[in-house]
Amino acid sequence: MIDELKQHYGYLFEDELLQEINNIGTYKDIPEGFKLINIGDYIKSMPLLVSGAIKILREDENGDELILYFIEQGDTCAMTLSCCLGSSKSEIIAIAETDTKLIMIPVKKMEEWLGKYKSWQRFILQSYHDRMSELLEAIDTIAFLKLDERLFKYLKDKAMVNHNETIHVTHQEIAQDLHTSRVVISRLLKTLEIDGKIELHRNNIKVLDL
């Protein structure tokens, strides 16, 4: 796996750190749809994505979910960093958007590497910055975009992280991610199809306007 690690993180980390990650990290293959983290979990390690994508969601007191952002190959999740370093419970849900390969880094090493490797320190700080920007974008989307615009943005984001203009998702799953009803989503999807932005098929949606 060291070759795969160098391929995706070699431009970020020096060889010594890459070797430590390879020796200490735990490699995991996660199937699509698997819930990696739930609200209330204690997080003992931090994920580095080797391939695939993970979606990060929040859940309200009624169990309704709202998608915050996706993390992709070469990324990590700032929310898990905060929980790891602060020894606090998770406030997010993480679900594999696609089949995903991860390297799990123990908390102890995360802290040690912050002082040992400048490249790791830069990576962690950049990850915080990137995820904060995505959170602000999520807030802007909820606050300023109409639901049809939010829906189309969601479809485009999903197509991009899957690297496929055809996405396999049900109307109910979209409704859950956007915190609305299936009936509303079905109506808006039909409107987007009439506008020539998507094509609706039996078990998938093709995004035409990427």
PDB file of C-alpha atoms in Angstrom:
ATOM      1  CA  MET A   1       0.000   0.000   0.000  1.00  0.00           C
ATOM      2  CA  ILE A   2       2.999   2.336   0.303  1.00  0.00           C
ATOM      3  CA  ASP A   3       2.914   2.967  -3.465  1.00  0.00           C
ATOM      4  CA  GLU A   4      -0.767   3.937  -3.311  1.00  0.00           C
ATOM      5  CA  LEU A   5      -0.034   6.145  -0.310  1.00  0.00           C
ATOM      6  CA  LYS A   6       2.790   7.897  -2.178  1.00  0.00           C
ATOM      7  CA  GLN A   7       0.549   8.353  -5.215  1.00  0.00           C
ATOM      8  CA  HIS A   8      -2.139  10.222  -3.277  1.00  0.00           C
ATOM      9  CA  TYR A   9      -0.138  11.880  -0.477  1.00  0.00           C
ATOM     10  CA  GLY A  10       3.434  11.975  -1.798  1.00  0.00           C
ATOM     11  CA  TYR A  11       3.085  15.606  -2.891  1.00  0.00           C
ATOM     12  CA  LEU A  12       2.014  16.550   0.656  1.00  0.00           C
ATOM     13  CA  PHE A  13       4.258  14.522   2.965  1.00  0.00           C
ATOM     14  CA  GLU A  14       7.958  13.687   3.092  1.00  0.00           C
ATOM     15  CA  ASP A  15       9.101  10.065   2.692  1.00  0.00           C
ATOM     16  CA  GLU A  16       9.758   9.620   6.427  1.00  0.00           C
ATOM     17  CA  LEU A  17       6.180  10.588   7.325  1.00  0.00           C
ATOM     18  CA  LEU A  18       4.743   8.462   4.514  1.00  0.00           C
ATOM     19  CA  GLN A  19       6.664   5.473   5.890  1.00  0.00           C
ATOM     20  CA  GLU A  20       5.334   6.132   9.404  1.00  0.00           C
ATOM     21  CA  ILE A  21       1.768   6.355   8.090  1.00  0.00           C
ATOM     22  CA  ASN A  22       2.251   3.080   6.228  1.00  0.00           C
ATOM     23  CA  ASN A  23       3.696   1.322   9.304  1.00  0.00           C
ATOM     24  CA  ILE A  24       1.262   2.663  11.912  1.00  0.00           C
ATOM     25  CA  GLY A  25      -1.956   3.318   9.990  1.00  0.00           C
ATOM     26  CA  THR A  26      -4.695   0.708   9.665  1.00  0.00           C
ATOM     27  CA  TYR A  27      -5.943   0.179   6.114  1.00  0.00           C
ATOM     28  CA  LYS A  28      -9.684  -0.357   5.707  1.00  0.00           C
ATOM     29  CA  ASP A  29     -11.952  -1.091   2.748  1.00  0.00           C
ATOM     30  CA  ILE A  30     -15.367   0.481   3.381  1.00  0.00           C
ATOM     31  CA  PRO A  31     -18.385  -0.507   1.256  1.00  0.00           C
ATOM     32  CA  GLU A  32     -20.745   2.102  -0.173  1.00  0.00           C
ATOM     33  CA  GLY A  33     -23.445   3.106   2.312  1.00  0.00           C
ATOM     34  CA  PHE A  34     -21.525   1.979   5.405  1.00  0.00           C
ATOM     35  CA  LYS A  35     -21.845   4.319   8.414  1.00  0.00           C
ATOM     36  CA  LEU A  36     -18.319   4.993   9.680  1.00  0.00           C
ATOM     37  CA  ILE A  37     -19.197   7.467  12.426  1.00  0.00           C
ATOM     38  CA  ASN A  38     -22.419   8.152  14.283  1.00  0.00           C
ATOM     39  CA  ILE A  39     -23.425  11.005  16.576  1.00  0.00           C
ATOM     40  CA  GLY A  40     -22.214  10.310  20.096  1.00  0.00           C
ATOM     41  CA  ASP A  41     -19.320   8.051  19.059  1.00  0.00           C
ATOM     42  CA  TYR A  42     -15.905   8.563  20.604  1.00  0.00           C
ATOM     43  CA  ILE A  43     -13.378   8.845  17.789  1.00  0.00           C
ATOM     44  CA  LYS A  44     -10.048   7.172  18.448  1.00  0.00           C
ATOM     45  CA  SER A  45      -8.459   7.623  15.025  1.00  0.00           C
ATOM     46  CA  MET A  46      -8.507   9.977  12.052  1.00  0.00           C
ATOM     47  CA  PRO A  47      -9.259   8.841   8.478  1.00  0.00           C
ATOM     48  CA  LEU A  48      -7.082   9.624   5.458  1.00  0.00           C
ATOM     49  CA  LEU A  49      -8.915   8.873   2.214  1.00  0.00           C
ATOM     50  CA  VAL A  50      -6.926   6.855  -0.303  1.00  0.00           C
ATOM     51  CA  SER A  51      -9.855   6.483  -2.702  1.00  0.00           C
ATOM     52  CA  GLY A  52     -13.607   6.986  -2.765  1.00  0.00           C
ATOM     53  CA  ALA A  53     -15.718   9.622  -1.006  1.00  0.00           C
ATOM     54  CA  ILE A  54     -17.536  10.115   2.304  1.00  0.00           C
ATOM     55  CA  LYS A  55     -20.517  12.355   3.011  1.00  0.00           C
ATOM     56  CA  ILE A  56     -20.757  14.216   6.306  1.00  0.00           C
ATOM     57  CA  LEU A  57     -24.192  14.892   7.784  1.00  0.00           C
ATOM     58  CA  ARG A  58     -25.839  16.454  10.833  1.00  0.00           C
ATOM     59  CA  GLU A  59     -28.926  15.050  12.532  1.00  0.00           C
ATOM     60  CA  ASP A  60     -31.630  16.912  14.450  1.00  0.00           C
ATOM     61  CA  GLU A  61     -33.459  15.706  17.555  1.00  0.00           C
ATOM     62  CA  ASN A  62     -36.117  14.035  15.400  1.00  0.00           C
ATOM     63  CA  GLY A  63     -33.540  11.979  13.510  1.00  0.00           C
ATOM     64  CA  ASP A  64     -33.796  14.023  10.294  1.00  0.00           C
ATOM     65  CA  GLU A  65     -30.484  14.456   8.484  1.00  0.00           C
ATOM     66  CA  LEU A  66     -28.886  17.317   6.574  1.00  0.00           C
ATOM     67  CA  ILE A  67     -25.816  16.917   4.384  1.00  0.00           C
ATOM     68  CA  LEU A  68     -22.909  19.267   5.177  1.00  0.00           C
ATOM     69  CA  TYR A  69     -20.164  18.318   2.721  1.00  0.00           C
ATOM     70  CA  PHE A  70     -18.262  15.519   0.998  1.00  0.00           C
ATOM     71  CA  ILE A  71     -14.647  14.537   1.621  1.00  0.00           C
ATOM     72  CA  GLU A  72     -12.676  12.900  -1.167  1.00  0.00           C
ATOM     73  CA  GLN A  73      -9.380  11.224  -1.989  1.00  0.00           C
ATOM     74  CA  GLY A  74      -6.476  13.061  -0.351  1.00  0.00           C
ATOM     75  CA  ASP A  75      -8.745  14.647   2.293  1.00  0.00           C
ATOM     76  CA  THR A  76      -9.587  14.158   5.937  1.00  0.00           C
ATOM     77  CA  CYS A  77     -12.473  15.420   8.076  1.00  0.00           C
ATOM     78  CA  ALA A  78     -11.969  18.427  10.342  1.00  0.00           C
ATOM     79  CA  MET A  79     -14.877  17.304  12.530  1.00  0.00           C
ATOM     80  CA  THR A  80     -13.070  14.068  13.379  1.00  0.00           C
ATOM     81  CA  LEU A  81      -9.864  16.024  14.033  1.00  0.00           C
ATOM     82  CA  SER A  82     -11.647  18.176  16.602  1.00  0.00           C
ATOM     83  CA  CYS A  83     -13.182  15.153  18.318  1.00  0.00           C
ATOM     84  CA  CYS A  84      -9.898  13.214  18.315  1.00  0.00           C
ATOM     85  CA  LEU A  85      -7.765  16.014  19.722  1.00  0.00           C
ATOM     86  CA  GLY A  86     -10.440  17.158  22.164  1.00  0.00           C
ATOM     87  CA  SER A  87     -11.475  13.639  23.274  1.00  0.00           C
ATOM     88  CA  SER A  88     -15.092  14.641  22.729  1.00  0.00           C
ATOM     89  CA  LYS A  89     -18.051  12.782  21.214  1.00  0.00           C
ATOM     90  CA  SER A  90     -18.830  13.042  17.525  1.00  0.00           C
ATOM     91  CA  GLU A  91     -21.450  15.575  16.463  1.00  0.00           C
ATOM     92  CA  ILE A  92     -21.641  14.340  12.881  1.00  0.00           C
ATOM     93  CA  ILE A  93     -22.511  11.247  10.856  1.00  0.00           C
ATOM     94  CA  ALA A  94     -20.068   9.944   8.243  1.00  0.00           C
ATOM     95  CA  ILE A  95     -21.303   7.561   5.527  1.00  0.00           C
ATOM     96  CA  ALA A  96     -19.332   6.093   2.620  1.00  0.00           C
ATOM     97  CA  GLU A  97     -20.704   7.708  -0.549  1.00  0.00           C
ATOM     98  CA  THR A  98     -18.840   5.156  -2.678  1.00  0.00           C
ATOM     99  CA  ASP A  99     -16.651   2.118  -1.996  1.00  0.00           C
ATOM    100  CA  THR A 100     -13.812   3.750  -0.075  1.00  0.00           C
ATOM    101  CA  LYS A 101     -10.263   2.950   1.026  1.00  0.00           C
ATOM    102  CA  LEU A 102      -9.093   4.571   4.258  1.00  0.00           C
ATOM    103  CA  ILE A 103      -5.991   4.726   6.395  1.00  0.00           C
ATOM    104  CA  MET A 104      -6.888   5.218  10.064  1.00  0.00           C
ATOM    105  CA  ILE A 105      -4.331   7.196  12.075  1.00  0.00           C
ATOM    106  CA  PRO A 106      -4.300   6.801  15.905  1.00  0.00           C
ATOM    107  CA  VAL A 107      -4.902   9.965  17.965  1.00  0.00           C
ATOM    108  CA  LYS A 108      -1.533   9.685  19.701  1.00  0.00           C
ATOM    109  CA  LYS A 109       0.333   9.841  16.391  1.00  0.00           C
ATOM    110  CA  MET A 110      -1.762  12.755  15.133  1.00  0.00           C
ATOM    111  CA  GLU A 111      -0.625  14.842  18.086  1.00  0.00           C
ATOM    112  CA  GLU A 112       2.999  13.674  17.868  1.00  0.00           C
ATOM    113  CA  TRP A 113       3.241  14.466  14.147  1.00  0.00           C
ATOM    114  CA  LEU A 114       1.919  18.012  14.649  1.00  0.00           C
ATOM    115  CA  GLY A 115       5.181  18.843  16.396  1.00  0.00           C
ATOM    116  CA  LYS A 116       7.427  16.541  14.365  1.00  0.00           C
ATOM    117  CA  TYR A 117       6.454  17.246  10.756  1.00  0.00           C
ATOM    118  CA  LYS A 118       5.743  20.669   9.248  1.00  0.00           C
ATOM    119  CA  SER A 119       4.015  18.992   6.304  1.00  0.00           C
ATOM    120  CA  TRP A 120       1.547  17.259   8.655  1.00  0.00           C
ATOM    121  CA  GLN A 121       0.904  20.529  10.466  1.00  0.00           C
ATOM    122  CA  ARG A 122       0.196  22.281   7.137  1.00  0.00           C
ATOM    123  CA  PHE A 123      -2.084  19.422   6.066  1.00  0.00           C
ATOM    124  CA  ILE A 124      -4.142  19.593   9.276  1.00  0.00           C
ATOM    125  CA  LEU A 125      -4.475  23.387   9.127  1.00  0.00           C
ATOM    126  CA  GLN A 126      -5.420  23.276   5.439  1.00  0.00           C
ATOM    127  CA  SER A 127      -8.001  20.590   6.185  1.00  0.00           C
ATOM    128  CA  TYR A 128      -9.587  22.802   8.845  1.00  0.00           C
ATOM    129  CA  HIS A 129      -9.643  25.700   6.367  1.00  0.00           C
ATOM    130  CA  ASP A 130     -11.163  23.626   3.555  1.00  0.00           C
ATOM    131  CA  ARG A 131     -13.869  22.087   5.723  1.00  0.00           C
ATOM    132  CA  MET A 132     -14.731  25.468   7.262  1.00  0.00           C
ATOM    133  CA  SER A 133     -15.139  26.911   3.758  1.00  0.00           C
ATOM    134  CA  GLU A 134     -17.430  24.013   2.855  1.00  0.00           C
ATOM    135  CA  LEU A 135     -19.477  24.521   6.032  1.00  0.00           C
ATOM    136  CA  LEU A 136     -19.902  28.200   5.180  1.00  0.00           C
ATOM    137  CA  GLU A 137     -20.935  27.201   1.668  1.00  0.00           C
ATOM    138  CA  ALA A 138     -23.487  24.783   3.157  1.00  0.00           C
ATOM    139  CA  ILE A 139     -24.890  27.563   5.361  1.00  0.00           C
ATOM    140  CA  ASP A 140     -25.057  29.932   2.384  1.00  0.00           C
ATOM    141  CA  THR A 141     -26.820  27.259   0.340  1.00  0.00           C
ATOM    142  CA  ILE A 142     -29.475  26.747   3.020  1.00  0.00           C
ATOM    143  CA  ALA A 143     -29.882  30.451   3.757  1.00  0.00           C
ATOM    144  CA  PHE A 144     -29.773  31.976   0.285  1.00  0.00           C
ATOM    145  CA  LEU A 145     -30.672  29.352  -2.338  1.00  0.00           C
ATOM    146  CA  LYS A 146     -34.165  28.205  -3.167  1.00  0.00           C
ATOM    147  CA  LEU A 147     -34.790  24.483  -2.741  1.00  0.00           C
ATOM    148  CA  ASP A 148     -34.634  23.777  -6.485  1.00  0.00           C
ATOM    149  CA  GLU A 149     -31.192  25.448  -6.616  1.00  0.00           C
ATOM    150  CA  ARG A 150     -30.060  23.487  -3.547  1.00  0.00           C
ATOM    151  CA  LEU A 151     -31.268  20.284  -5.183  1.00  0.00           C
ATOM    152  CA  PHE A 152     -29.396  20.899  -8.428  1.00  0.00           C
ATOM    153  CA  LYS A 153     -26.219  21.829  -6.529  1.00  0.00           C
ATOM    154  CA  TYR A 154     -26.557  18.629  -4.506  1.00  0.00           C
ATOM    155  CA  LEU A 155     -26.888  16.555  -7.683  1.00  0.00           C
ATOM    156  CA  LYS A 156     -23.855  18.217  -9.280  1.00  0.00           C
ATOM    157  CA  ASP A 157     -21.751  17.757  -6.125  1.00  0.00           C
ATOM    158  CA  LYS A 158     -22.779  14.106  -5.928  1.00  0.00           C
ATOM    159  CA  ALA A 159     -21.919  13.538  -9.599  1.00  0.00           C
ATOM    160  CA  MET A 160     -18.510  15.152  -9.132  1.00  0.00           C
ATOM    161  CA  VAL A 161     -17.490  13.129  -6.054  1.00  0.00           C
ATOM    162  CA  ASN A 162     -18.631   9.950  -7.815  1.00  0.00           C
ATOM    163  CA  HIS A 163     -16.793  10.990 -11.010  1.00  0.00           C
ATOM    164  CA  ASN A 164     -19.896  10.002 -12.943  1.00  0.00           C
ATOM    165  CA  GLU A 165     -22.655  12.147 -14.451  1.00  0.00           C
ATOM    166  CA  THR A 166     -25.094   9.302 -13.718  1.00  0.00           C
ATOM    167  CA  ILE A 167     -25.851   8.973 -10.011  1.00  0.00           C
ATOM    168  CA  HIS A 168     -27.699   6.112  -8.327  1.00  0.00           C
ATOM    169  CA  VAL A 169     -29.898   7.603  -5.636  1.00  0.00           C
ATOM    170  CA  THR A 170     -33.574   7.414  -4.711  1.00  0.00           C
ATOM    171  CA  HIS A 171     -35.890  10.391  -4.301  1.00  0.00           C
ATOM    172  CA  GLN A 172     -36.271   9.436  -0.635  1.00  0.00           C
ATOM    173  CA  GLU A 173     -32.495   9.468  -0.067  1.00  0.00           C
ATOM    174  CA  ILE A 174     -32.241  12.933  -1.640  1.00  0.00           C
ATOM    175  CA  ALA A 175     -35.101  14.143   0.552  1.00  0.00           C
ATOM    176  CA  GLN A 176     -33.327  12.869   3.661  1.00  0.00           C
ATOM    177  CA  ASP A 177     -30.027  14.529   2.708  1.00  0.00           C
ATOM    178  CA  LEU A 178     -31.759  17.871   2.008  1.00  0.00           C
ATOM    179  CA  HIS A 179     -34.097  17.668   5.006  1.00  0.00           C
ATOM    180  CA  THR A 180     -37.342  17.825   3.041  1.00  0.00           C
ATOM    181  CA  SER A 181     -40.088  15.472   1.764  1.00  0.00           C
ATOM    182  CA  ARG A 182     -39.921  12.929  -1.046  1.00  0.00           C
ATOM    183  CA  VAL A 183     -42.995  14.441  -2.745  1.00  0.00           C
ATOM    184  CA  VAL A 184     -41.328  17.859  -2.961  1.00  0.00           C
ATOM    185  CA  ILE A 185     -38.095  16.347  -4.305  1.00  0.00           C
ATOM    186  CA  SER A 186     -39.947  14.339  -6.964  1.00  0.00           C
ATOM    187  CA  ARG A 187     -41.747  17.464  -8.150  1.00  0.00           C
ATOM    188  CA  LEU A 188     -38.547  19.523  -8.297  1.00  0.00           C
ATOM    189  CA  LEU A 189     -36.667  16.759 -10.116  1.00  0.00           C
ATOM    190  CA  LYS A 190     -39.365  16.706 -12.775  1.00  0.00           C
ATOM    191  CA  THR A 191     -39.011  20.492 -13.147  1.00  0.00           C
ATOM    192  CA  LEU A 192     -35.223  20.154 -13.534  1.00  0.00           C
ATOM    193  CA  GLU A 193     -35.782  17.514 -16.220  1.00  0.00           C
ATOM    194  CA  ILE A 194     -38.181  19.789 -18.116  1.00  0.00           C
ATOM    195  CA  ASP A 195     -35.542  22.551 -17.897  1.00  0.00           C
ATOM    196  CA  GLY A 196     -33.021  20.214 -19.558  1.00  0.00           C
ATOM    197  CA  LYS A 197     -30.662  20.037 -16.562  1.00  0.00           C
ATOM    198  CA  ILE A 198     -31.126  16.339 -15.748  1.00  0.00           C
ATOM    199  CA  GLU A 199     -32.570  13.126 -17.129  1.00  0.00           C
ATOM    200  CA  LEU A 200     -34.674  10.940 -14.841  1.00  0.00           C
ATOM    201  CA  HIS A 201     -34.423   7.160 -15.216  1.00  0.00           C
ATOM    202  CA  ARG A 202     -35.882   4.276 -13.267  1.00  0.00           C
ATOM    203  CA  ASN A 203     -33.024   3.844 -10.790  1.00  0.00           C
ATOM    204  CA  ASN A 204     -30.711   6.747 -11.541  1.00  0.00           C
ATOM    205  CA  ILE A 205     -30.433  10.415 -12.462  1.00  0.00           C
ATOM    206  CA  LYS A 206     -28.174  11.773 -15.205  1.00  0.00           C
ATOM    207  CA  VAL A 207     -26.845  15.288 -14.635  1.00  0.00           C
ATOM    208  CA  LEU A 208     -26.628  17.071 -18.004  1.00  0.00           C
ATOM    209  CA  ASP A 209     -25.472  20.529 -16.940  1.00  0.00           C
ATOM    210  CA  LEU A 210     -22.167  19.968 -15.105  1.00  0.00           C
TER     211      LEU A 210
END
